[in-house]
Amino acid sequence: MMKIKALSVGFIGANCYIIDFDDNNIALIDPGDEGERISREFDGKKLKWILLTHGHADHIMAVNMLKEKFNPKIIVSINEKEIIENPELNLSKQFGIPCSVKADLYVQEGIIKLDSHKVRVLETPGHTPGSVIYIIENYMFTGDTLFKDSIGRMDLPGGDKALMKKTLRRLSEIEVDYTVLPGHGPSTSLKREQKNNPYFISFL
């Protein structure tokens, strides 16, 4: 049975999700900082994949350390390649800790497999060009696209209000009530956000 643990990491408090597939393998979503602390949660299991919802510094800063130590496969949207590789675009240079990340697998909309585990990739641009949502079982990992009662900023490099409107329109039409695990803040549900999130109301 899949287990999920959330850690708030780094000085901005980004959510890193540790997914234990109960088959000795671990996946991470957005290890933004504190790689050693994250790795202490593995309980002897193998870190096999790191999935990035987007490329901003507060979501990628532990990637290189974890890659060097555990050699997981790094997965990100093809539309986010330039951002993860460019310290100015991913904002790490502005934070004084320039960071460039290389992915092993660049993905697009569709289904990918982590061994036997299916992951649905939704392209959700707006916060960044290559922002994606990962859906695993009944969980929706939304990165900085969707938060409880809010959405991601659109005034950072690659942000686009028109694309965010399209993304929210698409999310408003999903009928499954996924558990939403965002990049910052508490979890919520998709139905709750469709009904109560002010941006769904004002943008649609």
PDB file of C-alpha atoms in Angstrom:
ATOM      1  CA  MET A   1       0.000   0.000   0.000  1.00  0.00           C
ATOM      2  CA  MET A   2       1.413   3.379  -1.050  1.00  0.00           C
ATOM      3  CA  LYS A   3       2.336   5.756   1.768  1.00  0.00           C
ATOM      4  CA  ILE A   4       3.012   9.477   1.435  1.00  0.00           C
ATOM      5  CA  LYS A   5       4.909  11.705   3.840  1.00  0.00           C
ATOM      6  CA  ALA A   6       5.205  15.463   3.476  1.00  0.00           C
ATOM      7  CA  LEU A   7       8.200  17.482   4.655  1.00  0.00           C
ATOM      8  CA  SER A   8       8.359  21.270   4.629  1.00  0.00           C
ATOM      9  CA  VAL A   9      11.910  22.068   3.514  1.00  0.00           C
ATOM     10  CA  GLY A  10      14.061  25.140   2.966  1.00  0.00           C
ATOM     11  CA  PHE A  11      13.649  28.714   4.105  1.00  0.00           C
ATOM     12  CA  ILE A  12      10.566  29.207   1.921  1.00  0.00           C
ATOM     13  CA  GLY A  13       8.909  26.081   3.285  1.00  0.00           C
ATOM     14  CA  ALA A  14       8.267  24.112   0.111  1.00  0.00           C
ATOM     15  CA  ASN A  15       6.573  20.738   0.401  1.00  0.00           C
ATOM     16  CA  CYS A  16       8.650  17.700  -0.501  1.00  0.00           C
ATOM     17  CA  TYR A  17       6.637  14.503  -0.790  1.00  0.00           C
ATOM     18  CA  ILE A  18       8.156  11.111  -0.047  1.00  0.00           C
ATOM     19  CA  ILE A  19       6.222   8.324  -1.768  1.00  0.00           C
ATOM     20  CA  ASP A  20       6.803   4.837  -0.414  1.00  0.00           C
ATOM     21  CA  PHE A  21       5.423   2.347  -2.912  1.00  0.00           C
ATOM     22  CA  ASP A  22       5.752  -0.493  -0.373  1.00  0.00           C
ATOM     23  CA  ASP A  23       8.001  -2.449  -2.750  1.00  0.00           C
ATOM     24  CA  ASN A  24      11.351  -1.193  -1.432  1.00  0.00           C
ATOM     25  CA  ASN A  25      11.323   1.812  -3.774  1.00  0.00           C
ATOM     26  CA  ILE A  26      10.910   5.500  -2.984  1.00  0.00           C
ATOM     27  CA  ALA A  27       9.928   8.423  -5.210  1.00  0.00           C
ATOM     28  CA  LEU A  28      10.303  12.077  -4.275  1.00  0.00           C
ATOM     29  CA  ILE A  29       8.284  15.010  -5.499  1.00  0.00           C
ATOM     30  CA  ASP A  30      10.122  18.368  -5.381  1.00  0.00           C
ATOM     31  CA  PRO A  31      13.077  17.931  -3.003  1.00  0.00           C
ATOM     32  CA  GLY A  32      13.636  21.652  -2.597  1.00  0.00           C
ATOM     33  CA  ASP A  33      16.311  21.620   0.109  1.00  0.00           C
ATOM     34  CA  GLU A  34      17.638  19.691   3.118  1.00  0.00           C
ATOM     35  CA  GLY A  35      18.624  16.583   1.203  1.00  0.00           C
ATOM     36  CA  GLU A  36      20.181  14.879   4.208  1.00  0.00           C
ATOM     37  CA  ARG A  37      17.027  15.360   6.246  1.00  0.00           C
ATOM     38  CA  ILE A  38      14.907  13.992   3.409  1.00  0.00           C
ATOM     39  CA  SER A  39      17.152  10.954   2.988  1.00  0.00           C
ATOM     40  CA  ARG A  40      16.775  10.021   6.644  1.00  0.00           C
ATOM     41  CA  GLU A  41      13.142   9.211   5.876  1.00  0.00           C
ATOM     42  CA  PHE A  42      13.954   6.433   3.414  1.00  0.00           C
ATOM     43  CA  ASP A  43      14.157   3.694   6.083  1.00  0.00           C
ATOM     44  CA  GLY A  44      16.654   1.703   4.056  1.00  0.00           C
ATOM     45  CA  LYS A  45      14.545   1.768   0.900  1.00  0.00           C
ATOM     46  CA  LYS A  46      15.877   2.812  -2.487  1.00  0.00           C
ATOM     47  CA  LEU A  47      15.357   6.305  -3.856  1.00  0.00           C
ATOM     48  CA  LYS A  48      14.586   5.465  -7.474  1.00  0.00           C
ATOM     49  CA  TRP A  49      12.843   8.560  -8.877  1.00  0.00           C
ATOM     50  CA  ILE A  50      12.657  12.314  -8.357  1.00  0.00           C
ATOM     51  CA  LEU A  51       9.722  14.037 -10.035  1.00  0.00           C
ATOM     52  CA  LEU A  52       9.767  17.813 -10.358  1.00  0.00           C
ATOM     53  CA  THR A  53       6.524  19.737 -10.754  1.00  0.00           C
ATOM     54  CA  HIS A  54       8.513  22.725 -11.992  1.00  0.00           C
ATOM     55  CA  GLY A  55      12.003  24.150 -11.845  1.00  0.00           C
ATOM     56  CA  HIS A  56      12.080  26.968  -9.309  1.00  0.00           C
ATOM     57  CA  ALA A  57      14.895  26.911  -6.778  1.00  0.00           C
ATOM     58  CA  ASP A  58      12.741  26.146  -3.755  1.00  0.00           C
ATOM     59  CA  HIS A  59      11.693  22.884  -5.433  1.00  0.00           C
ATOM     60  CA  ILE A  60      15.033  21.674  -6.828  1.00  0.00           C
ATOM     61  CA  MET A  61      17.870  22.648  -4.477  1.00  0.00           C
ATOM     62  CA  ALA A  62      18.400  19.136  -3.043  1.00  0.00           C
ATOM     63  CA  VAL A  63      18.255  17.361  -6.403  1.00  0.00           C
ATOM     64  CA  ASN A  64      21.974  17.349  -7.211  1.00  0.00           C
ATOM     65  CA  MET A  65      22.979  16.124  -3.755  1.00  0.00           C
ATOM     66  CA  LEU A  66      20.415  13.310  -3.881  1.00  0.00           C
ATOM     67  CA  LYS A  67      21.407  12.420  -7.450  1.00  0.00           C
ATOM     68  CA  GLU A  68      25.050  12.114  -6.472  1.00  0.00           C
ATOM     69  CA  LYS A  69      24.330  10.010  -3.398  1.00  0.00           C
ATOM     70  CA  PHE A  70      21.500   7.748  -4.617  1.00  0.00           C
ATOM     71  CA  ASN A  71      21.455   8.077  -8.433  1.00  0.00           C
ATOM     72  CA  PRO A  72      17.667   8.312  -8.892  1.00  0.00           C
ATOM     73  CA  LYS A  73      16.091   9.088 -12.257  1.00  0.00           C
ATOM     74  CA  ILE A  74      15.233  12.809 -12.478  1.00  0.00           C
ATOM     75  CA  ILE A  75      11.926  13.491 -14.243  1.00  0.00           C
ATOM     76  CA  VAL A  76      10.553  16.870 -15.373  1.00  0.00           C
ATOM     77  CA  SER A  77       8.503  18.387 -18.182  1.00  0.00           C
ATOM     78  CA  ILE A  78      10.312  18.968 -21.463  1.00  0.00           C
ATOM     79  CA  ASN A  79       8.956  22.530 -21.312  1.00  0.00           C
ATOM     80  CA  GLU A  80      10.858  23.134 -18.067  1.00  0.00           C
ATOM     81  CA  LYS A  81      14.298  22.098 -19.354  1.00  0.00           C
ATOM     82  CA  GLU A  82      15.581  25.639 -19.806  1.00  0.00           C
ATOM     83  CA  ILE A  83      14.422  26.700 -16.343  1.00  0.00           C
ATOM     84  CA  ILE A  84      15.996  23.849 -14.367  1.00  0.00           C
ATOM     85  CA  GLU A  85      19.284  24.323 -16.227  1.00  0.00           C
ATOM     86  CA  ASN A  86      19.473  28.124 -15.931  1.00  0.00           C
ATOM     87  CA  PRO A  87      20.219  29.586 -12.453  1.00  0.00           C
ATOM     88  CA  GLU A  88      18.740  32.950 -13.409  1.00  0.00           C
ATOM     89  CA  LEU A  89      15.476  31.486 -14.653  1.00  0.00           C
ATOM     90  CA  ASN A  90      15.106  29.068 -11.745  1.00  0.00           C
ATOM     91  CA  LEU A  91      15.853  31.948  -9.323  1.00  0.00           C
ATOM     92  CA  SER A  92      18.663  30.158  -7.483  1.00  0.00           C
ATOM     93  CA  LYS A  93      21.160  32.820  -8.602  1.00  0.00           C
ATOM     94  CA  GLN A  94      18.976  35.527  -7.082  1.00  0.00           C
ATOM     95  CA  PHE A  95      19.014  33.588  -3.797  1.00  0.00           C
ATOM     96  CA  GLY A  96      22.826  33.540  -3.909  1.00  0.00           C
ATOM     97  CA  ILE A  97      23.040  29.757  -4.400  1.00  0.00           C
ATOM     98  CA  PRO A  98      23.187  29.217  -8.182  1.00  0.00           C
ATOM     99  CA  CYS A  99      21.981  25.762  -9.131  1.00  0.00           C
ATOM    100  CA  SER A 100      21.617  23.951 -12.443  1.00  0.00           C
ATOM    101  CA  VAL A 101      19.867  20.579 -12.699  1.00  0.00           C
ATOM    102  CA  LYS A 102      19.882  18.029 -15.520  1.00  0.00           C
ATOM    103  CA  ALA A 103      17.007  15.595 -15.940  1.00  0.00           C
ATOM    104  CA  ASP A 104      17.198  11.981 -17.067  1.00  0.00           C
ATOM    105  CA  LEU A 105      13.682  11.931 -18.493  1.00  0.00           C
ATOM    106  CA  TYR A 106      11.780  14.852 -19.999  1.00  0.00           C
ATOM    107  CA  VAL A 107       8.064  14.155 -20.123  1.00  0.00           C
ATOM    108  CA  GLN A 108       4.932  15.471 -21.789  1.00  0.00           C
ATOM    109  CA  GLU A 109       1.237  15.052 -21.120  1.00  0.00           C
ATOM    110  CA  GLY A 110       0.254  11.427 -20.696  1.00  0.00           C
ATOM    111  CA  ILE A 111       0.993   8.344 -18.644  1.00  0.00           C
ATOM    112  CA  ILE A 112       4.460   7.399 -17.463  1.00  0.00           C
ATOM    113  CA  LYS A 113       5.408   4.323 -15.475  1.00  0.00           C
ATOM    114  CA  LEU A 114       7.632   4.064 -12.447  1.00  0.00           C
ATOM    115  CA  ASP A 115       8.153   0.318 -12.732  1.00  0.00           C
ATOM    116  CA  SER A 116       4.586  -0.955 -12.370  1.00  0.00           C
ATOM    117  CA  HIS A 117       3.232   2.285 -10.894  1.00  0.00           C
ATOM    118  CA  LYS A 118       1.257   4.551 -13.224  1.00  0.00           C
ATOM    119  CA  VAL A 119       1.699   8.307 -13.041  1.00  0.00           C
ATOM    120  CA  ARG A 120      -0.524  10.627 -15.026  1.00  0.00           C
ATOM    121  CA  VAL A 121       1.177  13.823 -16.159  1.00  0.00           C
ATOM    122  CA  LEU A 122      -0.993  16.898 -16.723  1.00  0.00           C
ATOM    123  CA  GLU A 123       0.595  19.896 -18.404  1.00  0.00           C
ATOM    124  CA  THR A 124      -0.504  22.922 -16.373  1.00  0.00           C
ATOM    125  CA  PRO A 125       1.416  26.012 -17.534  1.00  0.00           C
ATOM    126  CA  GLY A 126       0.895  29.372 -15.927  1.00  0.00           C
ATOM    127  CA  HIS A 127       3.264  29.518 -12.967  1.00  0.00           C
ATOM    128  CA  THR A 128       6.033  28.380 -15.314  1.00  0.00           C
ATOM    129  CA  PRO A 129       5.901  27.125 -18.923  1.00  0.00           C
ATOM    130  CA  GLY A 130       6.582  23.527 -17.907  1.00  0.00           C
ATOM    131  CA  SER A 131       4.594  23.282 -14.699  1.00  0.00           C
ATOM    132  CA  VAL A 132       2.933  19.885 -14.431  1.00  0.00           C
ATOM    133  CA  ILE A 133       0.645  18.061 -12.052  1.00  0.00           C
ATOM    134  CA  TYR A 134       1.349  14.423 -11.247  1.00  0.00           C
ATOM    135  CA  ILE A 135      -1.585  12.160 -10.421  1.00  0.00           C
ATOM    136  CA  ILE A 136      -0.804   8.927  -8.598  1.00  0.00           C
ATOM    137  CA  GLU A 137      -3.787   6.862  -7.498  1.00  0.00           C
ATOM    138  CA  ASN A 138      -6.163   9.389  -5.875  1.00  0.00           C
ATOM    139  CA  TYR A 139      -3.470  11.979  -5.158  1.00  0.00           C
ATOM    140  CA  MET A 140      -2.795  15.092  -7.204  1.00  0.00           C
ATOM    141  CA  PHE A 141       0.642  16.678  -6.678  1.00  0.00           C
ATOM    142  CA  THR A 142       0.065  20.215  -7.886  1.00  0.00           C
ATOM    143  CA  GLY A 143       3.365  21.974  -7.240  1.00  0.00           C
ATOM    144  CA  ASP A 144       2.841  25.732  -7.438  1.00  0.00           C
ATOM    145  CA  THR A 145      -0.107  25.503  -9.814  1.00  0.00           C
ATOM    146  CA  LEU A 146      -2.793  25.061  -7.164  1.00  0.00           C
ATOM    147  CA  PHE A 147      -2.815  25.671  -3.409  1.00  0.00           C
ATOM    148  CA  LYS A 148      -5.548  25.658  -0.821  1.00  0.00           C
ATOM    149  CA  ASP A 149      -7.503  28.857  -1.550  1.00  0.00           C
ATOM    150  CA  SER A 150      -4.828  30.162  -3.911  1.00  0.00           C
ATOM    151  CA  ILE A 151      -2.656  29.564  -6.980  1.00  0.00           C
ATOM    152  CA  GLY A 152       0.960  30.116  -7.953  1.00  0.00           C
ATOM    153  CA  ARG A 153       2.450  33.475  -8.840  1.00  0.00           C
ATOM    154  CA  MET A 154       2.524  34.551 -12.455  1.00  0.00           C
ATOM    155  CA  ASP A 155       5.027  37.420 -12.131  1.00  0.00           C
ATOM    156  CA  LEU A 156       8.160  35.262 -12.046  1.00  0.00           C
ATOM    157  CA  PRO A 157      10.193  34.172 -15.111  1.00  0.00           C
ATOM    158  CA  GLY A 158       7.935  32.199 -17.441  1.00  0.00           C
ATOM    159  CA  GLY A 159       4.726  33.111 -15.635  1.00  0.00           C
ATOM    160  CA  ASP A 160       1.717  33.649 -17.872  1.00  0.00           C
ATOM    161  CA  LYS A 161      -1.732  34.735 -16.677  1.00  0.00           C
ATOM    162  CA  ALA A 162      -3.495  33.655 -19.873  1.00  0.00           C
ATOM    163  CA  LEU A 163      -2.038  30.155 -19.614  1.00  0.00           C
ATOM    164  CA  MET A 164      -2.963  29.980 -15.936  1.00  0.00           C
ATOM    165  CA  LYS A 165      -6.550  30.798 -16.832  1.00  0.00           C
ATOM    166  CA  LYS A 166      -6.574  27.900 -19.298  1.00  0.00           C
ATOM    167  CA  THR A 167      -5.075  25.606 -16.682  1.00  0.00           C
ATOM    168  CA  LEU A 168      -7.688  26.554 -14.085  1.00  0.00           C
ATOM    169  CA  ARG A 169     -10.457  26.096 -16.617  1.00  0.00           C
ATOM    170  CA  ARG A 170      -9.152  22.623 -17.282  1.00  0.00           C
ATOM    171  CA  LEU A 171      -8.877  21.785 -13.588  1.00  0.00           C
ATOM    172  CA  SER A 172     -12.404  23.071 -13.015  1.00  0.00           C
ATOM    173  CA  GLU A 173     -13.710  20.410 -15.411  1.00  0.00           C
ATOM    174  CA  ILE A 174     -12.115  17.409 -13.677  1.00  0.00           C
ATOM    175  CA  GLU A 175     -14.828  15.384 -11.990  1.00  0.00           C
ATOM    176  CA  VAL A 176     -12.688  13.164  -9.747  1.00  0.00           C
ATOM    177  CA  ASP A 177     -12.274  14.567  -6.238  1.00  0.00           C
ATOM    178  CA  TYR A 178      -8.537  14.096  -5.929  1.00  0.00           C
ATOM    179  CA  THR A 179      -6.648  14.827  -2.742  1.00  0.00           C
ATOM    180  CA  VAL A 180      -4.550  17.871  -3.628  1.00  0.00           C
ATOM    181  CA  LEU A 181      -0.988  17.897  -2.281  1.00  0.00           C
ATOM    182  CA  PRO A 182       0.419  21.316  -3.166  1.00  0.00           C
ATOM    183  CA  GLY A 183       3.923  22.712  -3.322  1.00  0.00           C
ATOM    184  CA  HIS A 184       3.310  24.940  -0.306  1.00  0.00           C
ATOM    185  CA  GLY A 185       0.819  24.888   2.516  1.00  0.00           C
ATOM    186  CA  PRO A 186      -1.772  22.342   3.622  1.00  0.00           C
ATOM    187  CA  SER A 187      -3.448  19.657   1.590  1.00  0.00           C
ATOM    188  CA  THR A 188      -6.954  20.129   0.262  1.00  0.00           C
ATOM    189  CA  SER A 189      -9.322  18.472  -2.196  1.00  0.00           C
ATOM    190  CA  LEU A 190     -10.002  19.329  -5.811  1.00  0.00           C
ATOM    191  CA  LYS A 191     -13.758  19.639  -5.297  1.00  0.00           C
ATOM    192  CA  ARG A 192     -13.203  22.039  -2.424  1.00  0.00           C
ATOM    193  CA  GLU A 193     -10.964  24.229  -4.549  1.00  0.00           C
ATOM    194  CA  GLN A 194     -13.365  24.148  -7.480  1.00  0.00           C
ATOM    195  CA  LYS A 195     -16.099  25.479  -5.176  1.00  0.00           C
ATOM    196  CA  ASN A 196     -14.166  27.786  -2.836  1.00  0.00           C
ATOM    197  CA  ASN A 197     -10.870  28.876  -4.361  1.00  0.00           C
ATOM    198  CA  PRO A 198     -11.377  32.555  -5.307  1.00  0.00           C
ATOM    199  CA  TYR A 199      -9.176  32.187  -8.378  1.00  0.00           C
ATOM    200  CA  PHE A 200     -11.460  29.575  -9.884  1.00  0.00           C
ATOM    201  CA  ILE A 201     -14.246  32.105  -9.493  1.00  0.00           C
ATOM    202  CA  SER A 202     -12.381  35.204 -10.723  1.00  0.00           C
ATOM    203  CA  PHE A 203     -10.404  33.560 -13.546  1.00  0.00           C
ATOM    204  CA  LEU A 204     -13.185  31.526 -15.154  1.00  0.00           C
TER     205      LEU A 204
END
